[in-house]
Coordinates of C-alpha atoms and ligand atoms in Angstrom, one line a residue:
M1 CA -37.4 75.2 37.5
G2 CA -37.6 79.0 37.9
L3 CA -39.6 80.1 34.9
R4 CA -38.0 83.1 32.7
R5 CA -38.0 85.5 30.2
L6 CA -35.5 84.4 28.1
P7 CA -32.0 86.5 26.6
E8 CA -32.4 88.4 23.7
T9 CA -29.6 86.5 21.8
L10 CA -30.9 82.8 23.1
V11 CA -34.6 83.6 21.2
N12 CA -32.6 84.7 18.1
R13 CA -30.7 82.2 17.8
I14 CA -34.5 79.8 18.5
A15 CA -35.8 81.8 15.9
A16 CA -32.4 81.2 13.2
G17 CA -33.4 77.8 13.5
E18 CA -36.6 77.7 11.8
V19 CA -35.8 80.4 9.3
I20 CA -31.7 79.7 8.6
E21 CA -31.9 76.2 8.3
R22 CA -28.4 75.7 5.7
P23 CA -26.1 78.7 4.1
A24 CA -29.1 78.6 1.1
A25 CA -31.9 79.8 3.6
A26 CA -28.9 82.8 4.5
V27 CA -28.9 83.5 0.8
K28 CA -32.2 83.2 0.1
E29 CA -32.8 86.4 2.8
L30 CA -30.0 88.3 1.7
V31 CA -30.9 88.5 -1.9
E32 CA -35.1 88.8 -0.7
N33 CA -34.0 91.9 0.9
A34 CA -31.8 93.4 -1.7
L35 CA -34.7 92.5 -4.7
D36 CA -36.3 94.4 -2.1
A37 CA -34.5 97.6 -2.1
G38 CA -34.7 97.6 -5.7
A39 CA -31.3 96.1 -6.7
R40 CA -31.0 95.7 -10.7
R41 CA -27.4 94.1 -10.0
I42 CA -26.6 91.2 -7.3
E43 CA -23.8 89.3 -6.9
V44 CA -23.4 86.3 -4.3
Q45 CA -19.8 85.2 -3.6
L46 CA -19.4 81.9 -1.7
R47 CA -16.5 80.0 -0.2
D48 CA -17.2 76.5 0.8
G49 CA -20.2 76.6 -0.5
G50 CA -21.2 79.1 2.2
R51 CA -20.5 77.0 5.2
A52 CA -17.4 79.3 6.1
Y53 CA -18.3 82.6 4.0
L54 CA -20.6 83.9 1.9
S55 CA -22.0 87.8 1.0
V56 CA -24.6 89.6 -1.0
S57 CA -23.4 92.1 -2.6
D58 CA -26.5 94.8 -4.2
D59 CA -27.0 98.3 -5.7
G60 CA -30.0 98.8 -4.5
S61 CA -31.3 101.8 -1.8
G62 CA -29.2 101.2 1.0
M63 CA -28.5 101.8 5.1
T64 CA -27.8 104.7 7.2
P65 CA -25.7 103.8 10.2
E66 CA -28.6 104.3 12.4
E67 CA -30.9 102.2 10.0
M68 CA -28.1 99.1 9.6
A69 CA -28.5 99.5 13.5
L70 CA -32.2 99.2 13.9
A71 CA -31.9 96.5 10.7
V72 CA -29.8 93.8 12.9
E73 CA -32.1 93.9 16.1
R74 CA -35.3 91.9 16.3
H75 CA -38.6 92.9 14.4
A76 CA -37.3 96.0 12.9
T77 CA -38.4 96.4 9.6
S78 CA -38.9 99.5 7.2
K79 CA -41.7 97.1 5.4
L80 CA -44.8 97.3 6.9
P81 CA -45.6 100.9 7.3
D82 CA -49.0 100.7 7.9
D83 CA -48.8 97.8 10.2
D84 CA -50.8 95.9 7.4
L85 CA -50.1 92.2 7.2
V86 CA -53.1 92.0 5.0
N87 CA -51.3 93.9 1.8
I88 CA -47.8 92.5 2.1
R89 CA -45.7 94.2 -1.7
S90 CA -42.5 92.8 -0.3
L91 CA -40.6 89.5 -0.2
G92 CA -39.9 90.1 3.8
F93 CA -41.9 91.6 6.4
R94 CA -41.2 89.8 9.4
G95 CA -37.7 91.8 10.4
E96 CA -36.2 89.1 11.8
A97 CA -33.7 88.1 9.5
L98 CA -30.9 89.8 9.9
P99 CA -31.3 89.4 13.8
S100 CA -31.3 85.9 13.0
I101 CA -28.4 85.2 10.8
G102 CA -26.4 87.3 13.1
A103 CA -27.2 85.1 16.4
V104 CA -25.9 82.1 14.3
A105 CA -23.3 83.6 12.5
R106 CA -20.6 86.1 12.3
L107 CA -22.2 88.8 10.5
T108 CA -21.3 91.9 8.9
L109 CA -23.3 94.8 7.2
A110 CA -21.6 97.5 5.1
S111 CA -23.8 100.6 3.2
R112 CA -24.0 103.3 1.8
P113 CA -27.6 105.0 0.7
R114 CA -27.4 106.5 -3.2
D115 CA -26.7 110.0 -2.3
A116 CA -24.6 109.7 1.3
A117 CA -21.3 110.6 1.2
E118 CA -19.7 107.8 2.9
A119 CA -20.2 104.2 3.2
W120 CA -21.0 101.9 7.0
Q121 CA -20.0 98.8 8.2
L122 CA -21.5 97.4 11.0
S123 CA -20.9 94.1 13.1
V124 CA -22.7 91.4 14.8
E125 CA -20.8 88.3 15.8
G126 CA -23.3 85.2 17.6
G127 CA -26.0 87.8 18.8
R128 CA -23.4 90.8 20.2
V129 CA -23.8 93.9 18.0
G130 CA -20.5 95.8 17.4
T131 CA -20.4 99.9 16.6
P132 CA -20.7 101.5 12.8
R133 CA -17.2 101.9 11.1
P134 CA -16.6 104.3 7.9
V135 CA -15.6 102.0 5.1
A136 CA -15.3 102.0 1.5
L137 CA -18.3 101.1 -0.5
Q138 CA -20.2 102.2 -3.3
S139 CA -23.8 102.9 -2.9
G140 CA -25.9 99.6 -2.6
T141 CA -25.2 97.3 0.3
R142 CA -22.6 94.2 0.7
V143 CA -23.7 91.7 3.5
E144 CA -21.5 89.3 4.0
V145 CA -21.6 86.2 6.5
R146 CA -18.7 84.3 8.1
D147 CA -18.5 80.4 10.2
L148 CA -22.2 80.2 9.5
F149 CA -23.5 78.3 12.6
F150 CA -20.6 78.7 14.4
A151 CA -22.4 79.5 17.7
T152 CA -25.1 76.5 17.3
P153 CA -22.7 73.8 16.9
A154 CA -25.7 71.7 16.7
R155 CA -27.1 72.9 13.6
L156 CA -23.3 73.0 12.3
K157 CA -23.2 68.9 12.2
F158 CA -26.2 68.7 9.8
L159 CA -24.8 70.6 7.4
K160 CA -23.9 68.8 4.4
Q161 CA -20.4 68.7 2.2
G162 CA -19.6 72.2 0.5
R163 CA -20.5 70.7 -2.8
T164 CA -24.3 69.8 -2.2
E165 CA -24.7 73.1 0.0
Q166 CA -23.6 75.2 -3.2
N167 CA -26.2 73.2 -5.2
Y168 CA -28.7 74.1 -2.8
V169 CA -27.5 77.6 -2.7
R170 CA -27.9 77.9 -7.0
D171 CA -31.2 76.5 -6.7
T172 CA -32.4 79.3 -4.6
V173 CA -30.4 81.8 -6.7
E174 CA -31.8 80.2 -9.8
R175 CA -35.5 80.7 -8.2
L176 CA -35.1 84.1 -7.3
A177 CA -33.6 84.9 -10.6
M178 CA -36.8 83.5 -12.4
A179 CA -39.0 85.6 -11.0
H180 CA -37.1 88.6 -11.1
P181 CA -35.8 88.4 -14.7
Q182 CA -35.1 92.5 -14.9
V183 CA -32.5 91.5 -12.7
S184 CA -28.9 90.6 -13.2
F185 CA -27.3 87.6 -10.9
L186 CA -23.9 86.6 -10.6
L187 CA -22.9 83.7 -8.7
A188 CA -19.3 82.4 -8.1
D189 CA -17.4 80.2 -5.2
E190 CA -13.9 80.6 -4.3
K191 CA -12.5 79.3 -7.7
R192 CA -15.2 80.6 -10.9
R193 CA -18.4 82.2 -12.0
V194 CA -20.8 79.7 -11.1
L195 CA -24.2 81.4 -12.4
Q196 CA -24.1 84.6 -14.4
L197 CA -27.4 85.8 -16.2
D198 CA -27.4 89.7 -17.8
A199 CA -30.6 91.3 -17.1
G200 CA -33.4 90.5 -20.0
S201 CA -34.6 93.3 -21.6
G202 CA -38.3 94.3 -23.0
D203 CA -41.2 93.9 -20.9
L204 CA -41.4 91.6 -17.9
F205 CA -42.9 88.7 -20.0
G206 CA -40.1 89.0 -22.1
A207 CA -37.6 89.2 -20.4
R208 CA -38.6 86.4 -18.5
M209 CA -38.9 83.5 -21.3
Q210 CA -35.5 84.9 -22.0
R211 CA -34.6 83.9 -18.4
L212 CA -35.9 81.2 -18.5
G213 CA -34.6 79.8 -21.7
Q214 CA -31.1 80.3 -20.0
L215 CA -31.8 78.5 -16.8
L216 CA -33.8 75.4 -17.9
G217 CA -32.2 74.9 -21.3
R218 CA -32.8 74.0 -25.0
E219 CA -35.0 70.7 -24.1
F220 CA -37.1 72.4 -22.1
Q221 CA -37.5 75.1 -24.3
E222 CA -38.4 73.0 -27.2
N223 CA -41.0 70.6 -25.9
C224 CA -43.0 73.4 -23.6
L225 CA -46.3 75.7 -23.7
P226 CA -46.9 79.1 -23.3
L227 CA -49.8 79.6 -20.7
D228 CA -52.0 82.8 -19.9
A229 CA -54.7 82.8 -18.2
T230 CA -56.6 84.8 -16.0
R231 CA -59.7 84.0 -13.5
E232 CA -61.4 86.3 -10.7
G233 CA -58.7 88.9 -10.5
L234 CA -55.8 85.7 -10.7
R235 CA -53.5 85.1 -13.3
L236 CA -51.7 82.1 -13.6
T237 CA -48.9 82.8 -16.6
G238 CA -45.2 80.6 -17.7
L239 CA -44.6 77.5 -19.8
I240 CA -45.5 74.3 -18.7
G241 CA -43.7 70.9 -20.7
L242 CA -45.1 68.4 -22.6
P243 CA -46.0 65.0 -20.6
T244 CA -43.5 63.2 -22.7
L245 CA -40.9 65.6 -21.1
N246 CA -41.0 64.0 -17.8
R247 CA -38.3 63.4 -14.9
G248 CA -38.3 61.2 -11.7
T249 CA -38.9 63.8 -9.4
S250 CA -40.9 67.3 -8.7
Q251 CA -37.9 69.3 -8.0
H252 CA -38.2 70.8 -11.9
Q253 CA -41.2 72.3 -11.0
Y254 CA -41.0 76.0 -10.4
L255 CA -43.9 77.9 -8.7
F256 CA -44.6 81.2 -7.7
V257 CA -46.4 83.5 -6.3
N258 CA -46.7 87.0 -6.7
G259 CA -43.2 87.3 -7.6
R260 CA -42.1 84.7 -4.7
P261 CA -40.6 81.3 -5.2
V262 CA -42.4 78.6 -3.3
K263 CA -43.0 75.3 -2.7
D264 CA -46.6 74.9 -2.3
R265 CA -48.4 71.7 -1.7
L266 CA -51.8 72.6 -3.1
L267 CA -49.8 74.3 -6.0
L268 CA -48.0 71.2 -6.7
G269 CA -50.9 68.8 -6.4
A270 CA -52.7 70.9 -8.9
I271 CA -49.8 70.3 -11.2
R272 CA -50.0 66.9 -10.6
G273 CA -53.9 66.8 -11.1
A274 CA -53.4 68.9 -14.4
Y275 CA -51.4 66.1 -15.4
Q276 CA -52.4 63.0 -14.4
D277 CA -54.3 61.7 -17.3
F278 CA -51.0 62.0 -19.5
L279 CA -48.4 60.8 -16.7
A280 CA -47.5 57.5 -14.4
R281 CA -48.0 59.0 -10.8
D282 CA -44.1 58.9 -10.1
R283 CA -43.5 60.5 -13.3
H284 CA -43.3 64.6 -13.1
P285 CA -43.7 67.7 -15.5
L286 CA -41.5 70.4 -15.6
V287 CA -43.1 73.3 -15.4
A288 CA -42.5 77.2 -14.7
L289 CA -45.8 78.9 -13.6
F290 CA -46.3 82.7 -12.6
L291 CA -49.5 83.5 -10.6
E292 CA -49.8 87.0 -9.9
C293 CA -53.1 87.5 -7.2
P294 CA -54.1 90.4 -5.2
A295 CA -52.1 90.5 -2.0
E296 CA -55.0 90.1 0.1
A297 CA -56.2 86.8 -2.0
V298 CA -53.1 85.0 -0.4
D299 CA -51.4 85.2 3.6
V300 CA -47.9 84.4 2.7
N301 CA -46.9 84.8 6.5
V302 CA -48.0 81.1 7.4
H303 CA -44.3 79.1 6.8
P304 CA -40.9 80.2 8.5
A305 CA -39.0 80.2 5.2
K306 CA -41.8 81.6 3.3
A307 CA -41.5 78.7 1.2
E308 CA -45.9 77.8 1.3
V309 CA -48.4 80.2 1.4
R310 CA -52.5 79.7 1.8
F311 CA -55.0 81.4 -0.6
R312 CA -58.4 82.6 0.6
D313 CA -59.8 80.9 -2.3
A314 CA -57.7 77.4 -2.9
G315 CA -60.0 75.5 -4.8
L316 CA -60.4 79.0 -7.1
V317 CA -56.4 78.4 -7.8
R318 CA -56.5 74.3 -8.1
G319 CA -59.1 75.3 -10.7
L320 CA -57.4 78.1 -12.6
I321 CA -54.2 75.6 -12.7
V322 CA -56.0 72.6 -13.4
S323 CA -57.9 74.0 -16.4
A324 CA -55.1 76.4 -17.8
C325 CA -52.8 73.4 -17.9
R326 CA -55.4 70.6 -19.2
H327 CA -56.2 73.5 -21.6
A328 CA -52.3 74.2 -23.2
L329 CA -52.0 70.7 -23.3
A330 CA -55.5 69.6 -25.4
Q331 CA -54.7 72.7 -27.9
A332 CA -51.5 70.8 -28.1
G333 CA -52.7 68.2 -29.5
H334 CA -52.8 65.9 -26.6
R335 CA -55.9 64.1 -25.7
A336 CA -55.8 62.5 -22.1
S337 CA -55.8 58.3 -22.2
T338 CA -59.2 58.6 -20.8
T339 CA -62.0 59.1 -23.5
V340 CA -63.1 56.0 -24.1
A341 CA -66.4 55.5 -24.3
G342 CA -68.2 54.3 -20.8
A343 CA -70.3 51.9 -21.8
A344 CA -67.7 50.2 -23.4
L345 CA -65.2 50.6 -20.3
G346 CA -68.0 49.1 -18.0
A347 CA -67.7 45.8 -19.9
F348 CA -63.7 46.1 -20.1
R349 CA -63.0 44.9 -16.7
P350 CA -58.9 45.5 -15.6
E351 CA -57.6 42.1 -13.8
A352 CA -57.5 42.5 -10.2
P353 CA -53.3 42.3 -9.7
R354 CA -52.0 39.6 -9.2
T355 CA -49.3 38.6 -6.5
G356 CA -47.9 35.3 -8.3
P357 CA -48.1 33.6 -11.7
L358 CA -50.7 33.5 -13.1
P359 CA -52.6 30.5 -11.3
S360 CA -53.4 27.5 -13.7
G361 CA -56.0 26.6 -11.9
N362 CA -58.3 29.4 -12.6
W363 CA -58.3 28.3 -16.3
S364 CA -60.3 26.0 -17.9
G365 CA -58.9 23.3 -20.0
A366 CA -55.4 22.0 -20.4
Y367 CA -52.7 24.8 -18.9
R368 CA -49.4 24.4 -20.8
P369 CA -46.4 25.5 -18.5
A370 CA -45.0 28.4 -20.6
P371 CA -41.3 27.9 -21.5
A372 CA -39.5 30.3 -18.8
S373 CA -41.0 28.1 -15.9
A374 CA -39.8 24.9 -17.5
G375 CA -37.3 23.0 -15.1
G376 CA -33.3 22.8 -15.1
L377 CA -31.3 23.6 -18.1
A378 CA -34.3 25.0 -20.2
Q379 CA -35.2 27.4 -17.5
A380 CA -31.6 29.0 -17.0
V381 CA -31.3 29.3 -20.9
A382 CA -34.6 31.3 -21.2
F383 CA -33.8 33.4 -18.1
Y384 CA -30.9 34.7 -19.4
A385 CA -32.3 34.7 -22.8
P386 CA -33.2 38.6 -24.4
L387 CA -36.8 39.4 -23.2
P388 CA -39.1 39.5 -26.9
G389 CA -38.9 42.7 -28.8
L390 CA -35.7 44.1 -26.7
D391 CA -34.4 45.7 -29.5
A392 CA -37.6 48.7 -29.6
Q393 CA -37.4 50.4 -32.8
P394 CA -40.0 52.5 -33.1
A395 CA -42.2 51.5 -36.1
A396 CA -41.8 52.8 -39.6
R397 CA -43.3 55.9 -40.4
G398 CA -47.3 55.3 -41.8
E399 CA -47.2 51.9 -39.7
E400 CA -47.9 53.5 -36.6
A401 CA -51.5 52.6 -36.9
G402 CA -51.0 49.5 -38.4
E403 CA -53.0 46.0 -37.7
V404 CA -51.2 42.5 -37.9
L405 CA -53.7 39.4 -38.2
T406 CA -51.9 36.3 -37.4
E407 CA -51.3 35.0 -40.5
S408 CA -50.1 30.3 -40.8
A409 CA -47.6 29.9 -42.9
D410 CA -49.6 29.3 -46.1
G411 CA -51.0 33.2 -45.6
S412 CA -54.0 32.3 -44.7
T413 CA -55.3 33.5 -40.8
A414 CA -56.6 30.3 -39.6
P415 CA -57.7 30.6 -36.5
P416 CA -55.7 29.3 -33.5
T417 CA -55.8 26.0 -32.4
P418 CA -57.7 24.7 -28.8
A419 CA -53.8 23.9 -27.5
E420 CA -53.2 27.6 -28.4
T421 CA -56.3 29.5 -26.9
A422 CA -55.5 27.3 -23.9
F423 CA -53.1 29.8 -22.6
P424 CA -54.4 31.7 -19.4
L425 CA -53.9 34.8 -21.8
G426 CA -54.6 32.5 -25.4
A427 CA -53.2 33.4 -29.0
A428 CA -51.8 36.4 -30.0
R429 CA -54.1 37.2 -33.6
A430 CA -53.5 41.2 -33.8
Q431 CA -51.4 43.8 -33.1
L432 CA -53.7 47.3 -33.0
H433 CA -52.0 50.5 -33.3
A434 CA -48.7 49.1 -32.6
T435 CA -49.6 49.2 -29.0
Y436 CA -52.1 46.5 -28.1
I437 CA -51.8 42.9 -28.4
V438 CA -54.8 41.2 -28.9
A439 CA -55.5 37.5 -28.3
Q440 CA -58.1 35.2 -28.2
T441 CA -58.9 32.7 -25.2
E442 CA -61.5 30.1 -24.6
D443 CA -64.1 32.2 -23.6
G444 CA -63.2 35.4 -24.8
I445 CA -60.5 38.5 -26.1
V446 CA -57.3 39.8 -23.5
V447 CA -55.9 42.7 -24.2
V448 CA -52.4 43.9 -24.0
D449 CA -50.6 46.9 -23.2
Q450 CA -47.6 46.1 -24.8
H451 CA -45.1 48.1 -23.4
A452 CA -45.9 47.8 -19.5
A453 CA -46.2 44.2 -20.2
H454 CA -42.9 44.4 -20.8
E455 CA -41.9 47.0 -18.2
R456 CA -43.4 44.7 -15.6
L457 CA -40.9 41.6 -17.2
V458 CA -37.8 43.0 -17.6
Y459 CA -37.9 44.7 -13.8
E460 CA -39.1 41.3 -12.7
R461 CA -36.2 39.4 -14.3
M462 CA -33.8 41.8 -12.2
K463 CA -35.2 41.7 -8.9
Q464 CA -34.3 37.7 -9.5
Q465 CA -30.7 38.0 -11.4
M466 CA -30.2 40.5 -8.5
A467 CA -30.9 38.2 -6.0
R468 CA -29.2 34.8 -7.3
S469 CA -25.7 36.5 -8.8
G470 CA -25.6 40.0 -10.0
V471 CA -26.9 41.3 -12.7
A472 CA -25.0 40.6 -16.3
R473 CA -23.6 43.2 -17.6
Q474 CA -23.0 44.3 -21.4
L475 CA -19.8 46.1 -22.1
L476 CA -20.8 49.4 -24.3
L477 CA -18.5 49.2 -27.9
I478 CA -18.2 52.7 -27.4
P479 CA -18.7 54.7 -23.9
E480 CA -21.7 57.0 -24.3
V481 CA -20.9 60.2 -22.4
V482 CA -23.7 62.3 -20.6
T483 CA -23.5 65.9 -20.3
L484 CA -25.8 66.4 -17.3
E485 CA -25.9 69.1 -14.3
E486 CA -23.2 69.3 -11.7
A487 CA -25.2 68.1 -8.7
A488 CA -26.4 65.1 -10.8
I489 CA -23.3 63.5 -11.8
Q490 CA -21.8 64.1 -8.1
R491 CA -25.1 62.1 -6.9
L492 CA -24.4 59.2 -9.3
L493 CA -20.9 59.4 -8.9
A494 CA -21.3 59.2 -5.3
R495 CA -23.8 55.9 -6.0
A496 CA -21.1 54.2 -8.8
E497 CA -20.3 51.2 -7.0
E498 CA -24.0 50.7 -6.1
L499 CA -24.5 51.5 -9.2
A500 CA -22.5 49.2 -10.7
E501 CA -24.1 46.4 -8.7
L502 CA -27.0 46.7 -10.5
G503 CA -25.4 46.4 -13.8
L504 CA -24.8 50.2 -14.3
V505 CA -21.3 51.5 -14.6
I506 CA -20.6 54.6 -14.7
E507 CA -17.1 57.5 -14.2
G508 CA -16.6 60.9 -13.9
F509 CA -15.9 63.0 -17.5
G510 CA -14.2 65.9 -17.2
G511 CA -17.0 67.4 -14.3
Q512 CA -19.2 68.4 -16.5
A513 CA -20.5 64.8 -17.7
V514 CA -20.3 60.9 -17.0
L515 CA -18.9 58.2 -19.5
V516 CA -21.4 54.9 -19.2
R517 CA -19.3 52.3 -19.8
E518 CA -21.3 49.2 -19.0
I519 CA -25.4 49.1 -19.2
P520 CA -27.5 46.4 -17.6
A521 CA -27.6 43.7 -20.1
L522 CA -31.3 42.6 -19.9
L523 CA -32.3 46.3 -21.5
G524 CA -31.2 45.6 -24.4
K525 CA -30.7 48.8 -27.0
T526 CA -32.2 51.1 -25.2
D527 CA -31.7 55.1 -24.8
V528 CA -28.1 55.6 -22.3
V529 CA -28.6 59.2 -22.1
A530 CA -32.5 59.4 -20.9
L531 CA -31.5 56.2 -18.8
V532 CA -28.4 58.1 -16.8
Q533 CA -30.9 61.7 -16.7
D534 CA -34.0 59.1 -15.2
L535 CA -31.2 58.0 -12.1
A536 CA -29.7 60.6 -11.2
D537 CA -34.0 62.3 -10.9
E538 CA -34.5 59.0 -9.0
L539 CA -31.5 60.0 -6.3
T540 CA -32.2 62.9 -5.4
E541 CA -35.2 61.9 -4.0
M542 CA -33.6 59.1 -2.1
D543 CA -31.8 59.4 1.5
E544 CA -28.5 59.5 0.9
A545 CA -28.0 57.3 3.9
L546 CA -30.0 54.2 2.2
A547 CA -28.7 51.7 0.3
L548 CA -29.5 51.1 -3.6
K549 CA -30.3 48.0 -2.5
E550 CA -33.2 48.9 -0.2
R551 CA -34.8 51.2 -3.0
L552 CA -34.1 48.2 -5.8
E553 CA -37.4 48.7 -6.9
E554 CA -38.1 52.3 -7.5
V555 CA -34.1 51.8 -9.4
C556 CA -35.1 48.7 -10.9
G557 CA -38.6 50.1 -12.2
T558 CA -36.7 53.0 -13.3
L559 CA -34.2 50.6 -15.5
A560 CA -36.6 48.6 -16.5
C561 CA -39.1 51.6 -18.2
H562 CA -36.4 52.1 -20.5
G563 CA -35.8 48.4 -21.0
S564 CA -39.0 48.0 -22.2
V565 CA -40.9 47.4 -25.9
R566 CA -42.1 50.9 -26.4
A567 CA -45.4 51.6 -27.9
G568 CA -45.3 52.2 -30.9
R569 CA -43.4 49.2 -32.0
R570 CA -44.2 46.6 -34.5
L571 CA -44.2 43.1 -33.0
T572 CA -44.4 39.5 -34.8
V573 CA -46.8 36.8 -33.9
D574 CA -44.0 35.0 -32.6
E575 CA -42.7 37.8 -30.4
M576 CA -46.5 38.6 -29.2
N577 CA -47.1 34.9 -28.2
S578 CA -43.6 34.4 -26.4
L579 CA -44.4 37.8 -24.3
L580 CA -48.3 36.3 -23.1
R581 CA -46.4 33.5 -22.0
E582 CA -44.0 35.0 -20.3
M583 CA -46.4 37.3 -18.6
E584 CA -47.9 33.8 -17.6
A585 CA -45.1 32.6 -16.1
T586 CA -44.2 35.9 -14.4
P587 CA -45.2 37.3 -10.8
H588 CA -46.9 40.5 -10.5
S589 CA -47.3 41.1 -14.1
G590 CA -50.7 41.8 -14.3
Q591 CA -50.0 45.5 -13.3
C592 CA -46.9 47.6 -14.6
N593 CA -44.9 49.6 -12.0
H594 CA -46.7 52.3 -12.5
G595 CA -49.8 50.6 -11.2
R596 CA -51.4 50.1 -14.2
P597 CA -53.2 47.2 -15.4
T598 CA -50.8 45.4 -17.8
Y599 CA -54.1 43.7 -19.7
V600 CA -57.5 43.2 -19.4
E601 CA -59.8 40.9 -20.3
L602 CA -63.4 40.5 -22.0
K603 CA -65.1 37.5 -21.7
L604 CA -67.5 36.6 -24.6
A605 CA -70.1 36.7 -21.9
D606 CA -69.2 40.2 -21.3
I607 CA -69.6 41.1 -24.9
E608 CA -72.6 39.2 -25.8
R609 CA -74.0 41.4 -22.8
L610 CA -72.3 44.4 -24.4
F611 CA -74.6 43.8 -27.9
G612 CA -77.8 42.9 -26.1
R613 CA -77.5 39.1 -26.6
R614 CA -77.9 38.4 -22.9
Ligands
ATP1 N1 -29.5 95.2 1.5 C1 -30.6 96.0 1.8 N2 -30.6 96.8 1.3 C2 -31.3 98.0 2.0 N3 -32.1 97.4 2.9 C3 -31.7 96.5 3.3 C4 -31.4 95.6 3.0 N4 -31.1 94.3 4.2 C5 -31.4 94.6 5.4 N5 -32.1 96.2 5.0 C6 -33.2 96.3 5.5 O1 -33.1 96.0 6.9 C7 -33.6 96.1 7.3 C8 -34.0 94.2 8.0 O2 -33.9 93.3 7.0 P1 -34.1 91.5 7.3 O3 -34.3 91.1 6.7 O4 -34.0 91.4 8.6 O5 -35.8 92.3 7.9 P2 -37.1 92.4 6.6 O6 -36.7 91.7 5.2 O7 -38.2 93.6 6.8 O8 -38.0 90.9 6.8 P3 -37.8 89.4 7.0 O9 -37.6 88.6 8.2 O10 -39.5 89.1 6.2 O11 -37.0 89.1 6.1 C9 -34.9 95.5 6.0 O12 -36.2 95.9 6.6 C10 -34.6 96.9 4.9 O13 -34.7 97.4 5.8
MG2 MG1 -35.6 90.3 4.7

């Protein structure tokens, strides 16, 4: 093999492979160029999601024909005047975006500097640069990209459908627009305006709030907290969502470093850390956070698409994010759930997760099998009966912290019989704070988290139903209309058949919404809108090629969570006891779907130790 230098076109195609992954990446580069050129108005046009055609027009500083000729050459940039890679203040700096695009597509630049009498145009096709020609154009620049990847067919094959690619472009433009609220943006496809954002008025902060409001929707605005914190020259501002407003993926986390949208692992990890006491591991808050720091505190030259950055002092950044978020959440009156006194907690050891039904052999005394594990007809009936407390209604006002003592028929609080306490999880004695069931066993106390436990039960039942006969469905008397983003609707509809197998029957409803006709019978009354939203989120994270059945655990988990008895629901003694019996008969019932224990057991011996009696 002869060792040789590769021809320039090939070098550019190789480089393009890293920078220009799909139409959205080209749009990102071109919009960033427009922003660097000081544009106040930026327009993006797409045909077939950018696969056939995309253009970005701006009213920025423009280029002379000589500058254009240089701009399409590799490593030509106007943005490093002092060769200083440390002090980068522009979005671009490598001088490779335009030559990369030109190497894999048909690229046309048209530009006119503000004080120039005429505009010029220059084309590059698969790396071959043409000669400049005069053209009619107002001051500013228009960059057109046709037949992206025509020169690299292998890459072309990896493109998704136009609609999907358009969604990526939209996400890209939205993120850049959040970071630059004083610039107006327009995104249009062959049929209509997809996104129109007018330049925000007032100072940067005010403009940013307006823009976030436009892009993130009412729900976020109503459920978010403002944040503004500084530490050692770093400033963090933005909005963070309340923990209760959470999603199944982190795609609704918008993060920016010095005006640059990033998807940085350190930052995402810091947010996870800040919320970890408030959210299950697989739930993600909605946030829009802007970090400003001195240019020398961050290296933006570590990722081909500049999506990740490296901080000189990662610990400082993480600390700032975690403490600022926690502080904001605390001020909102939310307390971490882990503030239980440590000493007492030491005695409340969660049961290790079990892998089968609770073994009766572990328990002294007579263990009566729970109803659901009885054989034959009884089992079938119990199996399809609604789970206790399925019509999860929030507690009436004033009852939230209520406490129910179990009462016998004559109203006295008689101690439970030995037969009742012989169950592994004991006899229900009280419900505290409308959330915890306290049960008495032969030799101790069991405290059950009713929501976590119920979620697990619904989940296990769904799995069993799936395996046997398909999930039983219940027809909604009035179909529910769920309004969603276009992308989410497409994802759901693409899976409609598989979802029907899981008991959820949906159909398209005018492009802006889906109609839900049937839901899994197991779920009882449930918030269909929230359920469908969560499912849509879940689907984004899943590999398109994977059948839902292979991801059954996740999907069932999401469904189950919505069919569960929420914390805050008052239960009757019978409901509590049947929940305990059901738990005893159900595999994996010792932990909820998020890996938290569903109950803790405290032996009398432990309690005695707690009081120094032993
Ligand atoms: N819309 C525009 N308006 C004015 N000048 C532009 C525009 N787009 C590109 N240029 C000029 O062309 C040069 C090359 O652009 P290109 O995107 O290839 O590189 P860059 O922005 O300097 O660096 P990077 O590769 O990191 O994006 C820029 O440095 C800039 O001088
Ligand atoms: Mg650039």
